[in-house]
């Protein structure tokens, strides 16, 4: 809250301390054109924007950057700031107010962040003659300042977020850069052919639709509580990986020990927080291209391409140790002593199909539980065995 209030105070004070040049009749014309176009774009994109805000998990890329960046390049600072406030007020009353999880205090803070970004952009760009260099410098300033201020707020609000969750994934940053490119073109059109600004409406209206499709795909592929792949999506990707694999692939079956006890002691919401923390830990301890999925209630599964039996066991031990160090804070309580039991199997040694390998890893995981939990057991297929129903040997790692 102190950070939010500091941003809002700075957004109110700085336009008065750094007013810039006086506005002219042309400035007011540009202001009116940008305001009218931005409002029209927001109205035409209202339904898509509501859905994007509902499904957004990373920092939200707002299409108003197109108009605000153009304003920062051309308008006096105070007019550009007023435009930012008006656009965010319109978005709140007409678009975001009915979206769950979008709260007024967050929108006010976002508006303050944008005002500060506009001020920084205006002073960086207006120090240069208007042209390609000023647009590039202004765009970089807009992106860095806005991303930095948002990331700090997210970090304070959610200390456990990863760098990608704080700054946005590659797709979000590319979309952000695209809006700034369109904003630079808008500024040029305002100077040369103001009436042609209407041609910017269609691409700006259609641009978020493609992003919404990507977000919906991510939602359908990822478990909403933990962020890892759903069991169906993991299975589909794992089948594809094994079909083309020419080298061993390791599979880890991971089960959270005594998870029911955690739910009964701390409540199901805390239990969900524990699952999310375990999923995040597993994801951090494996490689970026390894497949992590939620297999069941408190079970996770990992496919590791190009992983030998020894490497798979080493990774499993690293995951087990990292989970053991977790301390999950939720609703005023801190859960410690979280452990996992892990079964390890390697394709093709443990079987020719994904189902065979999963069965082997699952049996090894239960062997780890029967031996006292919080340990890793490897499962190796013995020579001459034809399937997962007979002849499996489970042994602790060396």
Coordinates of C-alpha atoms in Angstrom, one line a residue:
X1 CA 0.0 0.0 0.0
X2 CA 2.8 2.6 0.7
X3 CA 4.1 1.9 -2.8
X4 CA 0.7 2.4 -4.4
X5 CA 0.2 5.6 -2.5
X6 CA 3.6 6.9 -3.5
X7 CA 3.0 6.2 -7.1
X8 CA -0.4 8.0 -7.0
X9 CA 1.1 11.0 -5.1
X10 CA 3.9 11.3 -7.7
X11 CA 1.3 11.1 -10.5
X12 CA -0.6 14.0 -9.0
X13 CA 2.4 16.2 -8.2
X14 CA 4.9 15.6 -11.1
X15 CA 2.7 17.1 -13.8
X16 CA 2.6 20.3 -11.9
X17 CA 6.3 20.3 -11.2
X18 CA 7.2 19.3 -14.8
X19 CA 4.4 21.0 -16.8
X20 CA 6.4 21.2 -20.1
X21 CA 5.4 23.6 -22.8
X22 CA 2.1 25.5 -23.1
X23 CA -0.6 23.9 -25.1
X24 CA -1.7 25.2 -28.5
X25 CA -4.8 24.9 -30.6
X26 CA -3.2 22.1 -32.6
X27 CA -2.4 20.3 -29.3
X28 CA -6.0 20.4 -28.4
X29 CA -7.0 19.1 -31.8
X30 CA -4.6 16.2 -31.5
X31 CA -5.8 15.6 -27.9
X32 CA -9.5 15.4 -29.1
X33 CA -8.6 13.1 -32.0
X34 CA -6.6 10.7 -29.7
X35 CA -9.4 10.7 -27.1
X36 CA -12.1 10.0 -29.6
X37 CA -10.2 7.3 -31.3
X38 CA -9.2 5.6 -28.1
X39 CA -12.7 5.6 -26.7
X40 CA -14.0 4.2 -30.0
X41 CA -11.4 1.4 -29.9
X42 CA -12.2 0.6 -26.3
X43 CA -15.9 0.4 -27.1
X44 CA -15.3 -1.9 -30.1
X45 CA -13.0 -4.1 -28.0
X46 CA -15.0 -4.1 -24.8
X47 CA -16.0 -7.8 -24.8
X48 CA -12.6 -9.1 -25.8
X49 CA -10.9 -6.8 -23.3
X50 CA -13.1 -8.1 -20.5
X51 CA -12.2 -11.7 -21.4
X52 CA -8.5 -10.8 -21.6
X53 CA -8.5 -9.3 -18.1
X54 CA -10.4 -12.2 -16.7
X55 CA -7.9 -14.8 -18.0
X56 CA -4.7 -12.7 -17.6
X57 CA -2.1 -14.2 -15.4
X58 CA 0.9 -12.1 -16.4
X59 CA 1.1 -8.3 -16.5
X60 CA -1.7 -7.1 -18.7
X61 CA -0.8 -5.4 -22.0
X62 CA -3.3 -2.5 -22.5
X63 CA -4.1 -1.3 -26.1
X64 CA -4.3 2.2 -24.8
X65 CA -0.5 2.3 -25.1
X66 CA -1.0 3.0 -28.8
X67 CA -2.7 6.3 -28.1
X68 CA -0.8 7.3 -24.9
X69 CA 2.6 6.8 -26.6
X70 CA 1.5 9.0 -29.5
X71 CA 0.3 11.6 -26.9
X72 CA 3.7 11.4 -25.0
X73 CA 5.5 12.1 -28.3
X74 CA 3.5 15.0 -29.4
X75 CA 1.4 16.6 -26.7
X76 CA 2.5 18.8 -23.7
X77 CA 3.0 16.7 -20.6
X78 CA -0.1 17.9 -18.8
X79 CA -2.4 17.1 -21.7
X80 CA -0.8 13.6 -22.2
X81 CA -1.4 12.9 -18.4
X82 CA -5.0 14.1 -18.6
X83 CA -5.6 11.8 -21.6
X84 CA -4.2 8.8 -19.6
X85 CA -6.5 9.6 -16.7
X86 CA -9.6 9.9 -19.0
X87 CA -8.8 6.7 -20.8
X88 CA -8.4 4.7 -17.6
X89 CA -11.6 6.2 -16.2
X90 CA -13.5 5.2 -19.3
X91 CA -12.0 1.7 -19.2
X92 CA -13.1 1.2 -15.6
X93 CA -16.7 2.4 -16.0
X94 CA -17.3 0.8 -19.4
X95 CA -15.1 -2.3 -19.5
X96 CA -13.4 -3.5 -16.4
X97 CA -15.9 -2.7 -13.6
X98 CA -17.8 -6.0 -14.1
X99 CA -14.7 -8.2 -14.4
X100 CA -14.0 -10.4 -11.3
X101 CA -10.6 -9.7 -9.7
X102 CA -10.3 -6.3 -11.3
X103 CA -10.5 -3.8 -8.3
X104 CA -10.8 -0.1 -8.4
X105 CA -7.7 0.5 -6.3
X106 CA -5.6 -1.5 -8.7
X107 CA -6.9 0.4 -11.7
X108 CA -6.1 3.7 -9.9
X109 CA -2.6 2.5 -9.3
X110 CA -2.3 1.4 -13.0
X111 CA -3.4 4.8 -14.1
X112 CA -0.8 6.4 -11.8
X113 CA 1.8 4.1 -13.3
X114 CA 0.9 5.1 -16.8
X115 CA 0.9 8.8 -15.9
X116 CA 4.5 8.5 -14.6
X117 CA 5.4 6.4 -17.7
X118 CA 4.0 9.1 -20.0
X119 CA 6.0 11.8 -18.1
X120 CA 9.2 9.9 -18.4
X121 CA 8.6 9.2 -22.1
X122 CA 7.7 12.8 -22.9
X123 CA 10.9 14.1 -21.4
X124 CA 13.0 11.5 -23.0
X125 CA 11.5 11.9 -26.5
X126 CA 11.0 15.6 -26.6
X127 CA 14.7 16.2 -25.9
X128 CA 15.3 15.1 -29.4
X129 CA 13.9 16.3 -32.8
X130 CA 10.8 14.4 -33.7
X131 CA 11.8 11.4 -35.9
X132 CA 12.8 7.8 -35.9
X133 CA 15.4 8.3 -33.1
X134 CA 12.9 10.1 -30.8
X135 CA 10.3 7.4 -31.4
X136 CA 12.8 4.6 -30.6
X137 CA 14.1 6.4 -27.5
X138 CA 10.6 7.2 -26.3
X139 CA 9.4 3.6 -26.9
X140 CA 12.3 2.1 -25.0
X141 CA 11.7 4.6 -22.1
X142 CA 7.9 3.8 -22.1
X143 CA 8.5 0.1 -22.0
X144 CA 11.3 0.1 -19.4
X145 CA 9.6 2.5 -17.0
X146 CA 6.2 0.9 -17.2
X147 CA 7.5 -2.6 -16.9
X148 CA 9.7 -1.6 -14.0
X149 CA 7.0 0.1 -12.0
X150 CA 4.5 -2.7 -12.6
X151 CA 7.1 -5.4 -11.7
X152 CA 7.8 -3.7 -8.4
X153 CA 4.1 -3.6 -7.5
X154 CA 3.6 -7.2 -8.4
X155 CA 6.7 -8.2 -6.5
X156 CA 5.5 -6.5 -3.3
X157 CA 2.0 -7.9 -3.8
X158 CA 3.1 -11.5 -4.7
X159 CA 6.7 -12.1 -3.4
X160 CA 6.7 -15.7 -4.8
X161 CA 6.2 -14.6 -8.5
X162 CA 8.9 -15.6 -11.0
X163 CA 10.7 -13.1 -13.2
X164 CA 8.4 -14.0 -16.1
X165 CA 5.3 -13.5 -14.0
X166 CA 6.7 -10.1 -12.9
X167 CA 7.8 -8.8 -16.3
X168 CA 5.6 -10.8 -18.7
X169 CA 6.4 -13.6 -21.0
X170 CA 8.0 -13.2 -24.4
X171 CA 4.6 -12.9 -26.1
X172 CA 3.4 -10.2 -23.8
X173 CA 6.5 -8.1 -24.4
X174 CA 6.3 -8.5 -28.1
X175 CA 2.7 -7.4 -28.0
X176 CA 3.7 -4.4 -25.8
X177 CA 6.4 -3.5 -28.4
X178 CA 3.9 -3.8 -31.2
X179 CA 1.5 -1.3 -29.5
X180 CA 4.4 1.2 -29.2
X181 CA 5.2 0.8 -32.9
X182 CA 1.6 1.5 -33.7
X183 CA 1.7 4.5 -31.4
X184 CA 4.8 5.8 -33.2
X185 CA 2.9 5.5 -36.6
X186 CA -0.1 7.2 -35.0
X187 CA 2.1 10.2 -34.0
X188 CA 3.4 10.5 -37.6
X189 CA -0.1 10.3 -39.0
X190 CA -1.3 13.0 -36.6
X191 CA 1.3 15.3 -38.0
X192 CA 1.0 14.4 -41.7
X193 CA -2.6 13.1 -42.2
X194 CA -4.8 13.4 -39.0
X195 CA -7.9 12.0 -40.7
X196 CA -6.0 8.8 -41.5
X197 CA -5.9 8.0 -37.8
X198 CA -9.2 6.2 -38.4
X199 CA -7.2 3.5 -40.3
X200 CA -5.5 2.6 -37.0
X201 CA -8.7 1.5 -35.4
X202 CA -9.1 -1.9 -37.2
X203 CA -5.6 -3.2 -36.4
X204 CA -5.7 -2.0 -32.8
X205 CA -9.2 -3.6 -32.4
X206 CA -8.1 -6.9 -33.9
X207 CA -4.7 -7.2 -32.3
X208 CA -6.0 -8.3 -28.8
X209 CA -8.2 -10.9 -30.4
X210 CA -5.1 -13.0 -31.4
X211 CA -3.7 -12.5 -27.9
X212 CA -7.0 -13.6 -26.3
X213 CA -6.8 -16.8 -28.4
X214 CA -3.3 -17.5 -27.1
X215 CA -4.4 -16.8 -23.5
X216 CA -7.4 -19.2 -23.9
X217 CA -5.1 -21.9 -25.2
X218 CA -2.8 -21.4 -22.3
X219 CA -5.8 -21.7 -19.9
X220 CA -6.9 -24.9 -21.5
X221 CA -3.4 -26.5 -21.4
X222 CA -2.4 -25.5 -17.8
X223 CA -3.8 -26.5 -14.5
X224 CA -5.5 -23.3 -13.0
X225 CA -4.2 -24.0 -9.4
X226 CA -0.6 -24.8 -10.0
X227 CA 0.2 -23.4 -13.5
X228 CA 1.8 -26.7 -14.8
X229 CA 0.3 -28.7 -17.6
X230 CA -3.0 -30.5 -17.3
X231 CA -2.7 -34.3 -17.3
X232 CA -4.3 -34.5 -20.8
X233 CA -1.9 -31.9 -22.3
X234 CA 1.1 -33.4 -20.5
X235 CA 0.2 -36.8 -21.9
X236 CA -0.2 -35.5 -25.4
X237 CA 3.1 -33.7 -25.4
X238 CA 4.9 -36.6 -23.7
X239 CA 3.6 -39.1 -26.3
X240 CA 5.0 -36.8 -29.0
X241 CA 8.3 -36.5 -27.3
X242 CA 8.7 -40.3 -26.8
X243 CA 7.7 -41.0 -30.4
X244 CA 10.6 -39.0 -31.7
X245 CA 13.1 -39.7 -28.9
X246 CA 16.3 -41.5 -29.9
X247 CA 17.9 -41.2 -26.4
X248 CA 16.6 -42.1 -22.9
X249 CA 13.9 -40.0 -21.4
X250 CA 13.4 -39.9 -17.7
X251 CA 10.0 -39.8 -16.0
X252 CA 9.4 -38.7 -12.4
X253 CA 6.2 -39.5 -10.5
X254 CA 6.0 -37.1 -7.5
X255 CA 3.5 -37.3 -4.7
X256 CA 3.2 -34.9 -1.8
X257 CA 3.4 -36.8 1.5
X258 CA 0.5 -36.6 4.0
X259 CA -1.3 -34.0 1.9
X260 CA -4.6 -34.9 3.4
X261 CA -3.2 -34.0 6.8
X262 CA -2.2 -30.6 5.4
X263 CA -5.7 -30.0 4.2
X264 CA -7.3 -31.1 7.5
X265 CA -4.9 -29.0 9.6
X266 CA -4.7 -25.8 7.6
X267 CA -7.7 -25.9 5.2
X268 CA -8.1 -26.5 1.5
X269 CA -7.0 -23.0 0.5
X270 CA -3.7 -23.5 2.2
X271 CA -3.5 -26.9 0.7
X272 CA -3.9 -25.3 -2.7
X273 CA -1.1 -22.8 -1.9
X274 CA 1.2 -25.8 -0.9
X275 CA 0.4 -27.5 -4.2
X276 CA 1.2 -24.3 -6.1
X277 CA 4.5 -23.9 -4.2
X278 CA 5.5 -27.5 -4.9
X279 CA 4.7 -27.2 -8.6
X280 CA 6.8 -24.0 -8.8
X281 CA 9.7 -25.7 -7.0
X282 CA 9.5 -28.7 -9.4
X283 CA 9.4 -26.4 -12.4
X284 CA 12.4 -24.4 -11.2
X285 CA 14.5 -27.5 -10.5
X286 CA 14.1 -29.1 -13.9
X287 CA 15.1 -27.7 -17.3
X288 CA 12.9 -25.2 -19.2
X289 CA 12.1 -27.8 -21.9
X290 CA 11.2 -30.6 -19.5
X291 CA 7.4 -31.3 -19.3
X292 CA 5.9 -30.8 -15.8
X293 CA 2.2 -31.8 -15.3
X294 CA -0.3 -32.3 -12.6
X295 CA -1.1 -35.9 -12.6
X296 CA -3.8 -36.1 -9.9
X297 CA -4.8 -34.4 -6.7
X298 CA -1.4 -34.1 -5.1
X299 CA 0.6 -35.9 -7.7
X300 CA 2.9 -34.4 -10.3
X301 CA 4.7 -36.0 -13.3
X302 CA 7.8 -34.8 -15.2
X303 CA 9.2 -36.0 -18.5
X304 CA 12.9 -35.2 -19.1
X305 CA 14.2 -35.7 -22.6
X306 CA 17.8 -36.9 -23.0
X307 CA 18.0 -38.0 -19.3
X308 CA 19.9 -41.1 -18.3
X309 CA 18.9 -43.1 -15.3
X310 CA 21.6 -41.5 -13.1
X311 CA 20.7 -38.0 -14.3
X312 CA 17.0 -38.6 -13.7
X313 CA 17.7 -39.8 -10.1
X314 CA 20.0 -36.8 -9.4
X315 CA 17.2 -34.4 -10.6
X316 CA 14.7 -36.3 -8.4
X317 CA 16.9 -35.9 -5.4
X318 CA 17.3 -32.2 -6.1
X319 CA 13.6 -31.8 -6.3
X320 CA 13.0 -33.7 -3.1
X321 CA 15.6 -31.6 -1.2
X322 CA 14.2 -28.3 -2.6
X323 CA 10.6 -29.2 -1.6
X324 CA 11.9 -30.2 1.9
X325 CA 13.2 -26.6 2.3
X326 CA 9.8 -25.0 1.4
X327 CA 8.0 -22.7 3.8
X328 CA 4.6 -21.8 2.5
X329 CA 2.9 -18.8 4.0
X330 CA -0.9 -18.4 3.6
X331 CA -3.7 -16.8 5.6
X332 CA -1.4 -16.0 8.5
X333 CA 0.0 -19.5 8.8
X334 CA 3.3 -21.0 7.6
X335 CA 3.5 -24.6 6.5
X336 CA 6.8 -26.3 7.0
X337 CA 8.1 -29.8 6.7
X338 CA 6.6 -30.5 3.3
X339 CA 8.0 -33.6 1.7
X340 CA 7.5 -35.6 -1.4
X341 CA 8.0 -39.2 -2.5
X342 CA 9.4 -39.7 -6.0
X343 CA 9.5 -42.6 -8.3
X344 CA 11.9 -42.6 -11.3
X345 CA 11.7 -44.6 -14.5
X346 CA 13.5 -44.2 -17.8
X347 CA 12.3 -44.9 -21.3
X348 CA 13.0 -47.2 -23.1
X349 CA 14.6 -49.2 -20.2
X350 CA 11.4 -49.2 -18.2
X351 CA 9.1 -49.9 -21.2
X352 CA 8.4 -49.2 -24.8
X353 CA 5.3 -47.0 -24.3
X354 CA 4.5 -44.0 -22.1
X355 CA 1.9 -46.0 -20.2
X356 CA 4.4 -48.7 -19.3
X357 CA 7.0 -46.1 -18.1
X358 CA 4.3 -44.3 -16.0
X359 CA 3.3 -47.6 -14.4
X360 CA 6.9 -48.3 -13.5
X361 CA 7.4 -44.8 -12.1
X362 CA 4.1 -45.0 -10.2
X363 CA 5.1 -48.4 -8.6
X364 CA 8.5 -46.9 -7.6
X365 CA 6.8 -43.9 -6.0
X366 CA 4.6 -46.2 -3.9
X367 CA 7.7 -48.1 -2.9
X368 CA 9.2 -44.8 -1.7
X369 CA 6.1 -44.2 0.3
X370 CA 6.1 -47.7 1.8
X371 CA 9.7 -47.2 2.9
X372 CA 8.9 -44.1 5.0
X373 CA 8.3 -41.3 2.5
X374 CA 10.5 -38.3 1.7
X375 CA 12.8 -40.4 -0.5
X376 CA 13.5 -41.3 -4.2
X377 CA 13.1 -44.8 -5.6
X378 CA 14.3 -45.8 -9.0
X379 CA 12.5 -48.5 -11.1
X380 CA 14.5 -50.5 -13.6
X381 CA 13.1 -53.0 -16.0
X382 CA 14.8 -56.3 -15.6
X383 CA 16.0 -58.2 -18.7
X384 CA 13.3 -60.4 -20.3
X385 CA 10.3 -58.6 -18.9
X386 CA 7.5 -57.7 -21.3
X387 CA 5.2 -55.3 -19.5
X388 CA 4.7 -53.4 -16.3
X389 CA 2.6 -56.1 -14.6
X390 CA 5.5 -58.4 -13.7
X391 CA 9.2 -58.4 -12.7
X392 CA 9.8 -54.8 -11.7
X393 CA 12.6 -54.0 -9.3
X394 CA 12.6 -50.8 -7.3
X395 CA 15.7 -49.7 -5.5
X396 CA 16.8 -46.6 -3.7
X397 CA 19.3 -44.4 -5.5
X398 CA 23.0 -45.1 -5.0

